[in-house]
C-alpha cells in the first residue's frame, strides 16, 4: 500500500516551458487535492477534485490546470511556467469532505523555474 | 474561515510532555479542529481531529476548550522524531478546503 505517490520528485524548468505533475493514490479515496508550499509558508490549495469527474478551484488556481483522469489519478499542469511558480507541490487525497475526513499527503515535487 | 493563532516556535526536552496551543476564537459551531504535522522535507501528516470533546489516539491527545475558542495538542512523551511544524486547522464540515497557517515549529532537545 503506497498511499499517495507523486512524480517527479524534482524538476527544473525554464520560464515558458510546460509540464505535468502526476499524482496517484491507492486508497480508493474519492477526493484529491493539489497544494503548493512556498518557503517558510503553510500550504495553499490550488485545485481539488471532490469526486471523479469534478474539479474546483482552490485559493491560488491561476496559471494551473488539473485533470482527474480516473479515481486514482489527479494531474496538475503548468502551461507556461513562471518563476513565481517555484515551489514545493503536494498532492493529497481523502475519503470524503475535509471537515470530517483526514487528508493523506504525498512526498512532494520540488519545482524550480528559472 | 476561522483564523488561528499559534506560537511561531516551541522547545521541549525529549521524553517530556508537550502542550501545543492554538487559538481559534472565530470558529463556528460546526467546524472541526484538525491537527497536522510536517516533518522536514516531507508532506503533512494527519495527527488528530475533534469537534467538541477531548480526543485521544496513538499519536496524541486533543483538548478542546469548553467554549471551543482554543485547543491544545498534547504529545505525552516527546521524541526527537516529533520535531516538526504543527498546524492547527479549523475546518467546516462538508467542505474540501484546508486553510494552513504557518504553524508552530517544535524543537525537541536530546
Coordinates of C-alpha atoms in Angstrom, one line a residue:
Chain A
X1 CA 0.0 0.0 0.0
X2 CA 2.0 3.0 -1.3
X3 CA -0.5 5.7 -0.2
X4 CA -0.1 8.9 -2.3
X5 CA 2.7 8.9 -4.9
X6 CA 3.9 11.9 -6.9
X7 CA 6.2 12.1 -9.9
X8 CA 8.7 13.6 -10.5
X9 CA 10.4 14.3 -7.2
X10 CA 12.4 17.2 -8.6
X11 CA 12.1 19.3 -11.7
X12 CA 13.8 22.4 -13.1
X13 CA 12.0 24.3 -15.9
X14 CA 12.8 27.4 -17.9
X15 CA 10.3 30.2 -18.0
X16 CA 7.6 29.5 -20.5
X17 CA 8.1 25.7 -20.5
X18 CA 5.2 23.4 -19.7
X19 CA 5.0 20.3 -17.6
X20 CA 2.6 18.0 -15.8
X21 CA 2.9 16.8 -12.3
X22 CA 1.4 13.4 -11.7
X23 CA -0.3 12.1 -8.6
X24 CA -1.8 8.7 -7.8
X25 CA -3.4 7.2 -4.7
X26 CA -4.2 3.5 -4.0
X27 CA -6.6 4.0 -1.0
X28 CA -9.8 4.2 -3.1
X29 CA -10.3 7.7 -2.0
X30 CA -13.0 9.9 -3.6
X31 CA -11.3 13.3 -3.2
X32 CA -7.9 14.6 -4.3
X33 CA -6.1 17.9 -3.9
X34 CA -3.1 19.9 -5.2
X35 CA -1.3 22.3 -2.9
X36 CA 1.8 24.5 -3.2
X37 CA 4.1 25.4 -0.3
X38 CA 6.5 28.4 -0.6
X39 CA 9.5 28.7 1.7
X40 CA 8.5 29.4 5.3
X41 CA 4.8 29.3 4.5
X42 CA 1.9 27.0 5.1
X43 CA 0.3 25.1 2.2
X44 CA -2.1 26.8 -0.1
X45 CA -4.8 24.9 -2.1
X46 CA -4.5 25.2 -5.9
X47 CA -7.3 22.9 -7.1
X48 CA -9.3 20.0 -5.7
X49 CA -11.5 17.2 -7.0
X50 CA -14.3 16.2 -4.7
X51 CA -15.1 13.1 -6.7
X52 CA -14.2 11.5 -10.1
X53 CA -15.3 13.8 -12.9
X54 CA -15.3 17.0 -10.9
X55 CA -12.7 19.7 -10.3
X56 CA -12.9 23.0 -8.5
X57 CA -10.6 26.0 -7.9
X58 CA -8.9 26.5 -4.6
X59 CA -7.1 29.5 -3.2
X60 CA -4.4 30.0 -5.9
X61 CA -5.6 28.4 -9.2
X62 CA -4.1 31.0 -11.7
X63 CA -1.5 29.5 -14.0
X64 CA -2.6 25.9 -13.4
X65 CA -4.9 23.3 -14.9
X66 CA -5.9 19.9 -13.5
X67 CA -7.3 16.7 -14.8
X68 CA -9.0 14.0 -12.7
X69 CA -8.0 11.1 -15.0
X70 CA -9.8 8.4 -13.0
X71 CA -10.5 7.7 -9.4
X72 CA -6.8 7.0 -8.7
X73 CA -5.1 9.8 -10.6
X74 CA -5.1 13.6 -10.4
X75 CA -2.6 15.6 -12.5
X76 CA -1.5 19.3 -12.3
X77 CA -0.4 21.1 -15.4
X78 CA 1.7 24.2 -15.8
X79 CA 1.1 25.5 -19.3
X80 CA 3.7 28.3 -19.3
X81 CA 5.9 28.2 -16.2
X82 CA 6.9 31.4 -14.4
X83 CA 9.5 32.0 -11.7
X84 CA 6.6 32.7 -9.3
X85 CA 5.6 29.1 -9.6
X86 CA 8.9 27.9 -8.0
X87 CA 7.6 26.0 -5.0
X88 CA 7.0 22.5 -3.5
X89 CA 3.9 20.9 -4.8
X90 CA 1.9 18.4 -2.7
X91 CA -0.9 16.1 -3.7
X92 CA -3.3 14.7 -1.2
X93 CA -6.3 12.5 -1.0
X94 CA -9.2 11.9 1.4
X95 CA -12.2 9.6 1.6
X96 CA -14.6 12.5 1.6
X97 CA -15.1 16.1 2.6
X98 CA -12.3 17.6 4.6
X99 CA -14.3 18.6 7.7
X100 CA -14.8 15.0 8.8
X101 CA -12.1 13.0 6.9
X102 CA -8.4 13.5 7.2
X103 CA -6.2 14.0 4.1
X104 CA -3.2 11.9 3.2
X105 CA -0.3 13.7 1.6
X106 CA 2.3 12.6 -0.9
X107 CA 6.1 13.4 -0.6
X108 CA 6.0 16.4 -2.8
X109 CA 7.6 17.7 -6.0
X110 CA 10.2 20.4 -5.8
X111 CA 9.9 22.6 -8.8
X112 CA 12.3 25.4 -9.7
X113 CA 11.5 27.8 -12.6
X114 CA 14.5 29.8 -13.9
Chain B
X1 CA -13.0 30.6 7.6
X2 CA -11.8 30.7 11.3
X3 CA -8.5 32.5 11.9
X4 CA -5.9 30.7 14.0
X5 CA -3.1 31.9 16.2
X6 CA -0.2 29.6 17.1
X7 CA 3.2 30.3 18.7
X8 CA 5.9 30.5 16.0
X9 CA 8.1 28.1 17.8
X10 CA 8.4 26.0 21.0
X11 CA 11.0 23.8 22.6
X12 CA 10.7 20.6 24.6
X13 CA 13.1 18.2 26.2
X14 CA 13.0 14.6 25.0
X15 CA 10.6 12.3 26.9
X16 CA 8.7 15.2 28.4
X17 CA 5.1 16.1 27.6
X18 CA 4.5 18.9 25.1
X19 CA 1.4 21.2 25.0
X20 CA 0.9 23.0 21.7
X21 CA -1.7 25.7 21.9
X22 CA -4.0 27.1 19.2
X23 CA -6.4 30.0 19.5
X24 CA -9.3 29.9 17.1
X25 CA -11.7 32.4 18.6
X26 CA -13.8 32.9 15.4
X27 CA -14.6 29.2 15.0
X28 CA -18.2 28.3 14.1
X29 CA -20.3 25.7 15.8
X30 CA -19.8 23.1 13.1
X31 CA -16.1 23.5 12.5
X32 CA -13.9 20.5 13.3
X33 CA -10.4 21.2 14.6
X34 CA -7.8 19.3 12.7
X35 CA -4.1 19.0 13.6
X36 CA -1.4 18.1 11.2
X37 CA 2.4 18.0 11.4
X38 CA 5.1 18.3 8.8
X39 CA 8.5 16.7 9.3
X40 CA 11.4 18.3 7.5
X41 CA 11.2 17.8 3.7
X42 CA 8.0 15.7 3.9
X43 CA 4.3 16.2 3.2
X44 CA 2.0 17.0 6.1
X45 CA 0.8 14.1 8.3
X46 CA -2.5 13.8 10.0
X47 CA -2.3 13.8 13.8
X48 CA -5.8 14.1 15.3
X49 CA -9.1 15.9 14.9
X50 CA -12.1 16.7 17.1
X51 CA -15.3 18.7 17.3
X52 CA -16.3 19.3 20.9
X53 CA -15.0 16.7 23.4
X54 CA -11.4 15.7 24.0
X55 CA -9.9 13.1 21.7
X56 CA -7.1 10.6 22.1
X57 CA -5.3 8.4 19.6
X58 CA -2.0 6.6 19.5
X59 CA -0.1 9.8 18.4
X60 CA -1.5 12.5 20.7
X61 CA -4.4 13.9 22.6
X62 CA -6.5 16.9 21.7
X63 CA -8.0 19.0 24.4
X64 CA -10.7 21.4 23.3
X65 CA -11.8 24.3 25.5
X66 CA -15.4 24.3 26.5
X67 CA -16.2 27.5 24.5
X68 CA -14.2 25.9 21.6
X69 CA -12.2 29.1 21.1
X70 CA -9.0 27.3 21.7
X71 CA -7.5 23.8 21.7
X72 CA -4.3 22.2 22.8
X73 CA -2.4 19.3 21.1
X74 CA -0.7 17.2 23.7
X75 CA 2.2 14.9 22.9
X76 CA 2.6 12.8 26.0
X77 CA 6.3 12.0 25.6
X78 CA 8.2 14.0 23.0
X79 CA 10.8 12.1 20.9
X80 CA 13.3 13.5 18.5
X81 CA 11.1 12.3 15.7
X82 CA 8.4 14.7 16.9
X83 CA 10.4 17.7 15.8
X84 CA 8.2 19.2 13.1
X85 CA 5.9 22.1 12.2
X86 CA 2.4 21.6 13.8
X87 CA -0.6 23.1 12.1
X88 CA -4.0 23.7 13.8
X89 CA -6.8 23.9 11.2
X90 CA -10.4 24.6 11.9
X91 CA -12.4 23.1 9.1
X92 CA -16.1 23.5 8.2
X93 CA -17.8 20.1 7.9
X94 CA -18.7 19.3 4.3
X95 CA -16.1 21.5 2.7
X96 CA -12.9 20.4 0.9
X97 CA -10.7 23.3 1.9
X98 CA -8.0 23.4 4.5
X99 CA -6.5 26.8 5.3
X100 CA -3.0 26.2 6.5
X101 CA -1.4 28.9 8.6
X102 CA 2.4 29.0 9.4
X103 CA 2.1 26.6 12.4
X104 CA 4.3 26.0 15.4
X105 CA 7.8 24.8 14.8
X106 CA 8.6 22.3 17.6
X107 CA 12.2 21.6 18.6
X108 CA 12.9 18.6 20.7
X109 CA 16.1 18.7 22.7
X110 CA 18.0 15.4 23.5

